[in-house]
């Protein structure tokens, strides 16, 4: 191949050539099984090994502490806007939101459908050209959670430090900067990210969630939308995006072989 084009205009964006080549090489016959991983059952040992590896590599590469679960869901980051609100809000409950652009706004909109989103800080009046400073953020300790968008894909702004939310769990849409730099996962109750910008193909979302929040989630919402279902079944309650998880695992192995997230950060 003489000329590769780098797409910096996500949704789906540039992936490392060695990862694409590996997926291509393995596509017709996955490790001597005589079939593509795309033809393999999601309950087959081959896929199970891939799924376990992908979960373990997210934990290893991001330094996820004990007491957190990692799993993969569908519906894009956009479904998470609703799903987290469905799990943690309800009658008389609210989440604090920091409004830093298009994606925060969408998260706020969904939360207001199932509960209440309280805007605790915003840079809307300056057209989202910066992140609100700590002195512009008014958190309410009675909130169920605080929600931020760590990297504002359209506005072009990024949190370089995270707000101190005390005992209130910090929930983060990291769709466009997950694994682009080293972060301290222990500061977060939930990190979610659509894979397609940084980690693999579209259709798979990485969830990193503190176990006490899984338990706290509501039980009177559809089964598939409860974090506990996905956590207990390790993403296999229903048929997962097996190609997405397979590809994600190829990418994570590539990152590990090339020095981990710190090396990605250095390149960035
Ligand atoms: C792209 C993007 C989304 C939307 O992701 P989908 O997977 O398409 O739902 C949400 N949040 C951020 C920060 C994004 O960059």
Tab-separated table of C-alpha atoms and ligand atoms in Angstrom:
chain	number	residue	atom	x	y	z
A	1	UNK	CA	0.000	0.000	0.000
A	2	UNK	CA	1.614	3.288	-1.060
A	3	UNK	CA	-0.711	5.925	0.274
A	4	UNK	CA	-2.670	5.750	3.535
A	5	UNK	CA	-4.969	8.598	4.429
A	6	UNK	CA	-5.240	9.666	8.101
A	7	UNK	CA	-8.788	10.527	9.060
A	8	UNK	CA	-8.924	13.054	11.897
A	9	UNK	CA	-12.626	13.684	11.387
A	10	UNK	CA	-14.377	11.172	13.667
A	11	UNK	CA	-16.687	9.113	14.299
A	12	UNK	CA	-14.471	6.242	13.235
A	13	UNK	CA	-10.928	7.469	12.740
A	14	UNK	CA	-7.408	6.304	11.932
A	15	UNK	CA	-6.250	2.967	13.359
A	16	UNK	CA	-2.683	1.618	13.491
A	17	UNK	CA	-1.769	-0.220	10.282
A	18	UNK	CA	-0.332	-3.271	12.132
A	19	UNK	CA	-3.696	-3.768	13.864
A	20	UNK	CA	-5.605	-3.597	10.583
A	21	UNK	CA	-3.129	-6.007	9.025
A	22	UNK	CA	-3.496	-8.471	11.881
A	23	UNK	CA	-7.288	-8.415	11.620
A	24	UNK	CA	-6.967	-8.960	7.883
A	25	UNK	CA	-4.531	-11.836	8.273
A	26	UNK	CA	-6.707	-13.617	10.860
A	27	UNK	CA	-10.008	-12.918	9.181
A	28	UNK	CA	-10.664	-16.121	7.201
A	29	UNK	CA	-9.200	-18.631	9.628
A	30	UNK	CA	-8.932	-17.641	13.260
A	31	UNK	CA	-5.943	-19.518	14.696
A	32	UNK	CA	-6.561	-22.794	12.894
A	33	UNK	CA	-10.249	-23.073	13.828
A	34	UNK	CA	-11.137	-23.254	10.122
A	35	UNK	CA	-13.514	-20.332	10.477
A	36	UNK	CA	-13.526	-16.610	10.897
A	37	UNK	CA	-13.985	-15.299	14.408
A	38	UNK	CA	-17.048	-13.683	12.792
A	39	UNK	CA	-18.468	-17.163	12.239
A	40	UNK	CA	-17.629	-18.363	15.719
A	41	UNK	CA	-20.161	-18.535	18.560
A	42	UNK	CA	-19.872	-15.840	21.180
A	43	UNK	CA	-20.014	-18.757	23.652
A	44	UNK	CA	-17.080	-20.584	21.995
A	45	UNK	CA	-13.820	-20.888	23.957
A	46	UNK	CA	-11.974	-18.859	21.294
A	47	UNK	CA	-14.270	-15.898	21.714
A	48	UNK	CA	-14.358	-16.258	25.473
A	49	UNK	CA	-10.558	-15.968	25.550
A	50	UNK	CA	-10.737	-12.798	23.432
A	51	UNK	CA	-13.407	-11.272	25.666
A	52	UNK	CA	-11.465	-12.089	28.850
A	53	UNK	CA	-8.276	-10.728	27.335
A	54	UNK	CA	-9.927	-7.471	26.270
A	55	UNK	CA	-11.368	-6.892	29.762
A	56	UNK	CA	-8.031	-7.714	31.396
A	57	UNK	CA	-6.075	-5.464	29.031
A	58	UNK	CA	-8.344	-2.473	29.672
A	59	UNK	CA	-7.685	-3.003	33.403
A	60	UNK	CA	-3.957	-3.476	32.947
A	61	UNK	CA	-3.333	-0.650	30.474
A	62	UNK	CA	-5.429	1.898	32.368
A	63	UNK	CA	-4.342	0.739	35.823
A	64	UNK	CA	-7.940	0.076	36.877
A	65	UNK	CA	-7.901	-0.572	40.657
A	66	UNK	CA	-9.572	-3.497	42.432
A	67	UNK	CA	-13.245	-2.904	43.079
A	68	UNK	CA	-14.014	-1.911	39.490
A	69	UNK	CA	-15.523	-3.913	36.644
A	70	UNK	CA	-14.851	-3.590	32.942
A	71	UNK	CA	-17.289	-4.734	30.258
A	72	UNK	CA	-18.516	-3.856	26.793
A	73	UNK	CA	-21.943	-2.736	25.651
A	74	UNK	CA	-23.622	-1.605	22.451
A	75	UNK	CA	-25.666	1.478	21.624
A	76	UNK	CA	-22.738	3.904	21.428
A	77	UNK	CA	-21.750	6.498	23.967
A	78	UNK	CA	-25.134	8.066	23.225
A	79	UNK	CA	-26.994	5.209	24.903
A	80	UNK	CA	-24.816	5.747	27.985
A	81	UNK	CA	-26.219	9.269	28.310
A	82	UNK	CA	-29.588	7.604	28.983
A	83	UNK	CA	-28.413	4.381	30.621
A	84	UNK	CA	-26.446	6.011	33.413
A	85	UNK	CA	-29.360	8.299	34.177
A	86	UNK	CA	-31.785	5.361	34.136
A	87	UNK	CA	-29.576	3.458	36.570
A	88	UNK	CA	-28.880	6.269	39.034
A	89	UNK	CA	-31.752	8.757	38.810
A	90	UNK	CA	-35.447	8.580	39.582
A	91	UNK	CA	-38.112	10.379	41.567
A	92	UNK	CA	-36.535	13.361	43.337
A	93	UNK	CA	-32.976	12.459	42.312
A	94	UNK	CA	-30.635	14.576	40.240
A	95	UNK	CA	-27.203	14.448	38.680
A	96	UNK	CA	-24.815	17.412	38.472
A	97	UNK	CA	-23.624	18.100	34.927
A	98	UNK	CA	-20.775	20.260	33.682
A	99	UNK	CA	-21.887	21.553	30.320
A	100	UNK	CA	-18.874	21.833	28.027
A	101	UNK	CA	-20.303	21.236	24.564
A	102	UNK	CA	-22.409	19.184	22.191
A	103	UNK	CA	-21.938	15.868	23.985
A	104	UNK	CA	-22.559	17.257	27.461
A	105	UNK	CA	-25.735	18.848	26.173
A	106	UNK	CA	-26.912	15.544	24.782
A	107	UNK	CA	-26.130	13.832	28.097
A	108	UNK	CA	-28.129	16.529	29.914
A	109	UNK	CA	-31.065	16.094	27.547
A	110	UNK	CA	-31.261	12.347	28.186
A	111	UNK	CA	-30.929	12.720	31.958
A	112	UNK	CA	-33.837	15.156	31.948
A	113	UNK	CA	-36.033	12.513	30.324
A	114	UNK	CA	-35.641	10.042	33.191
A	115	UNK	CA	-34.751	12.345	36.075
A	116	UNK	CA	-33.190	15.729	36.525
A	117	UNK	CA	-29.897	17.129	35.257
A	118	UNK	CA	-28.691	20.084	37.296
A	119	UNK	CA	-26.143	22.196	35.429
A	120	UNK	CA	-23.369	22.768	37.967
A	121	UNK	CA	-21.034	24.584	35.600
A	122	UNK	CA	-21.082	25.655	31.978
A	123	UNK	CA	-19.019	27.402	29.331
A	124	UNK	CA	-21.966	27.806	26.987
A	125	UNK	CA	-21.922	31.612	27.297
A	126	UNK	CA	-18.414	31.646	25.787
A	127	UNK	CA	-19.453	29.208	23.077
A	128	UNK	CA	-17.641	26.314	24.799
A	129	UNK	CA	-14.227	27.782	24.012
A	130	UNK	CA	-12.876	26.705	27.397
A	131	UNK	CA	-13.538	24.409	30.353
A	132	UNK	CA	-15.177	26.172	33.350
A	133	UNK	CA	-12.686	26.866	36.143
A	134	UNK	CA	-13.105	25.325	39.585
A	135	UNK	CA	-14.458	28.685	40.821
A	136	UNK	CA	-17.233	28.504	38.214
A	137	UNK	CA	-18.388	25.041	39.230
A	138	UNK	CA	-20.981	24.728	42.008
A	139	UNK	CA	-21.412	21.125	42.972
A	140	UNK	CA	-24.294	19.971	45.159
A	141	UNK	CA	-23.257	17.230	47.612
A	142	UNK	CA	-26.797	15.834	47.363
A	143	UNK	CA	-26.329	14.908	43.698
A	144	UNK	CA	-26.326	11.218	42.752
A	145	UNK	CA	-23.281	11.847	40.568
A	146	UNK	CA	-21.290	14.498	38.707
A	147	UNK	CA	-21.020	14.059	34.941
A	148	UNK	CA	-18.271	15.483	32.745
A	149	UNK	CA	-17.138	15.099	29.134
A	150	UNK	CA	-13.360	14.784	29.478
A	151	UNK	CA	-12.623	15.741	25.873
A	152	UNK	CA	-15.057	17.854	23.908
A	153	UNK	CA	-14.663	16.434	20.461
A	154	UNK	CA	-16.441	19.257	18.628
A	155	UNK	CA	-15.513	22.255	20.834
A	156	UNK	CA	-11.879	21.128	20.974
A	157	UNK	CA	-11.440	21.512	24.732
A	158	UNK	CA	-10.237	19.011	27.312
A	159	UNK	CA	-10.256	18.716	31.099
A	160	UNK	CA	-6.589	18.694	32.177
A	161	UNK	CA	-7.506	18.324	35.833
A	162	UNK	CA	-10.711	16.789	37.120
A	163	UNK	CA	-13.107	18.435	39.575
A	164	UNK	CA	-12.929	17.238	43.165
A	165	UNK	CA	-16.384	15.785	43.748
A	166	UNK	CA	-15.836	14.519	47.297
A	167	UNK	CA	-18.068	11.537	48.011
A	168	UNK	CA	-20.193	12.114	44.915
A	169	UNK	CA	-19.167	9.702	42.121
A	170	UNK	CA	-17.581	11.311	39.070
A	171	UNK	CA	-18.971	9.923	35.797
A	172	UNK	CA	-17.067	10.622	32.597
A	173	UNK	CA	-17.704	10.403	28.876
A	174	UNK	CA	-14.160	9.723	27.645
A	175	UNK	CA	-15.141	8.767	24.103
A	176	UNK	CA	-12.537	10.900	22.406
A	177	UNK	CA	-9.607	10.748	24.804
A	178	UNK	CA	-9.717	7.307	26.430
A	179	UNK	CA	-6.226	5.787	26.532
A	180	UNK	CA	-4.729	8.865	24.873
A	181	UNK	CA	-3.022	9.728	28.162
A	182	UNK	CA	-2.507	8.265	31.603
A	183	UNK	CA	-5.331	9.045	34.051
A	184	UNK	CA	-6.052	8.050	37.635
A	185	UNK	CA	-9.098	5.793	37.284
A	186	UNK	CA	-9.665	5.764	41.065
A	187	UNK	CA	-11.002	9.338	40.778
A	188	UNK	CA	-13.981	8.067	38.768
A	189	UNK	CA	-17.124	6.119	39.514
A	190	UNK	CA	-17.775	5.410	35.842
A	191	UNK	CA	-15.827	5.973	32.652
A	192	UNK	CA	-17.477	5.155	29.338
A	193	UNK	CA	-16.243	5.512	25.802
A	194	UNK	CA	-17.385	4.531	22.350
A	195	UNK	CA	-14.436	2.618	20.880
A	196	UNK	CA	-14.532	4.119	17.421
A	197	UNK	CA	-12.416	7.219	17.993
A	198	UNK	CA	-9.492	5.781	19.930
A	199	UNK	CA	-9.702	2.013	20.367
A	200	UNK	CA	-11.275	0.181	17.465
A	201	UNK	CA	-14.382	0.019	15.311
A	202	UNK	CA	-17.807	1.490	16.030
A	203	UNK	CA	-20.514	-0.468	17.815
A	204	UNK	CA	-18.696	-1.290	21.040
A	205	UNK	CA	-18.541	0.855	24.161
A	206	UNK	CA	-16.011	0.335	26.941
A	207	UNK	CA	-17.464	0.613	30.461
A	208	UNK	CA	-15.264	0.952	33.557
A	209	UNK	CA	-17.432	1.150	36.672
A	210	UNK	CA	-16.978	0.986	40.427
A	211	UNK	CA	-18.670	-2.106	41.812
A	212	UNK	CA	-20.697	-0.281	44.467
A	213	UNK	CA	-22.328	1.775	41.696
A	214	UNK	CA	-23.269	-1.371	39.795
A	215	UNK	CA	-25.117	-2.505	42.932
A	216	UNK	CA	-26.692	0.906	43.456
A	217	UNK	CA	-28.328	0.898	40.035
A	218	UNK	CA	-32.090	0.549	39.760
A	219	UNK	CA	-33.659	-2.876	39.276
A	220	UNK	CA	-36.931	-1.612	37.799
A	221	UNK	CA	-35.510	-0.768	34.377
A	222	UNK	CA	-35.086	-3.126	31.388
A	223	UNK	CA	-32.664	-5.958	32.123
A	224	UNK	CA	-30.213	-5.153	29.365
A	225	UNK	CA	-29.947	-1.546	30.529
A	226	UNK	CA	-28.883	-2.449	34.073
A	227	UNK	CA	-25.135	-2.295	34.604
A	228	UNK	CA	-25.423	-5.314	36.911
A	229	UNK	CA	-26.636	-7.511	34.039
A	230	UNK	CA	-23.740	-6.640	31.786
A	231	UNK	CA	-21.213	-6.896	34.615
A	232	UNK	CA	-22.476	-10.273	35.869
A	233	UNK	CA	-22.573	-11.754	32.373
A	234	UNK	CA	-19.257	-10.174	31.314
A	235	UNK	CA	-20.912	-8.500	28.313
A	236	UNK	CA	-22.450	-11.809	27.203
A	237	UNK	CA	-26.050	-11.494	28.418
A	238	UNK	CA	-27.026	-11.249	24.777
A	239	UNK	CA	-24.931	-11.538	21.620
A	240	UNK	CA	-22.247	-8.890	21.927
A	241	UNK	CA	-20.546	-7.030	19.116
A	242	UNK	CA	-18.067	-9.865	18.771
A	243	UNK	CA	-16.152	-8.273	15.914
A	244	UNK	CA	-15.845	-5.031	17.863
A	245	UNK	CA	-14.538	-6.800	20.962
A	246	UNK	CA	-12.139	-8.910	18.883
A	247	UNK	CA	-10.794	-5.824	17.134
A	248	UNK	CA	-10.563	-3.910	20.417
A	249	UNK	CA	-8.500	-6.759	21.853
A	250	UNK	CA	-6.138	-6.633	18.842
A	251	UNK	CA	-5.710	-2.911	19.416
A	252	UNK	CA	-5.106	-3.313	23.167
A	253	UNK	CA	-2.481	-6.007	22.537
A	254	UNK	CA	-0.797	-3.637	20.108
A	255	UNK	CA	-0.744	-0.861	22.727
A	256	UNK	CA	0.704	-3.234	25.306
A	257	UNK	CA	3.422	-4.426	22.911
A	258	UNK	CA	4.306	-0.824	22.167
A	259	UNK	CA	4.799	0.455	25.696
A	260	UNK	CA	1.281	0.990	27.027
A	261	UNK	CA	-0.737	4.163	27.484
A	262	UNK	CA	2.297	6.198	28.615
A	263	UNK	CA	3.897	5.494	25.216
A	264	UNK	CA	0.684	6.503	23.422
A	265	UNK	CA	0.683	9.715	25.476
A	266	UNK	CA	4.284	10.427	24.510
A	267	UNK	CA	3.466	9.955	20.821
A	268	UNK	CA	0.422	12.218	21.170
B	1	LIG	C1	-18.421	10.807	19.360
B	1	LIG	C2	-18.780	11.100	20.729
B	1	LIG	C3	-19.985	10.637	21.292
B	1	LIG	C4	-21.014	9.872	20.493
B	1	LIG	O1	-20.663	8.558	20.410
B	1	LIG	P1	-21.625	7.467	19.766
B	1	LIG	O2	-20.847	6.221	20.034
B	1	LIG	O3	-21.743	7.814	18.313
B	1	LIG	O4	-22.923	7.508	20.451
B	1	LIG	C5	-20.236	10.919	22.612
B	1	LIG	N1	-19.361	11.617	23.357
B	1	LIG	C6	-18.204	12.075	22.851
B	1	LIG	C7	-17.275	12.849	23.731
B	1	LIG	C8	-17.868	11.840	21.536
B	1	LIG	O5	-16.713	12.289	21.040
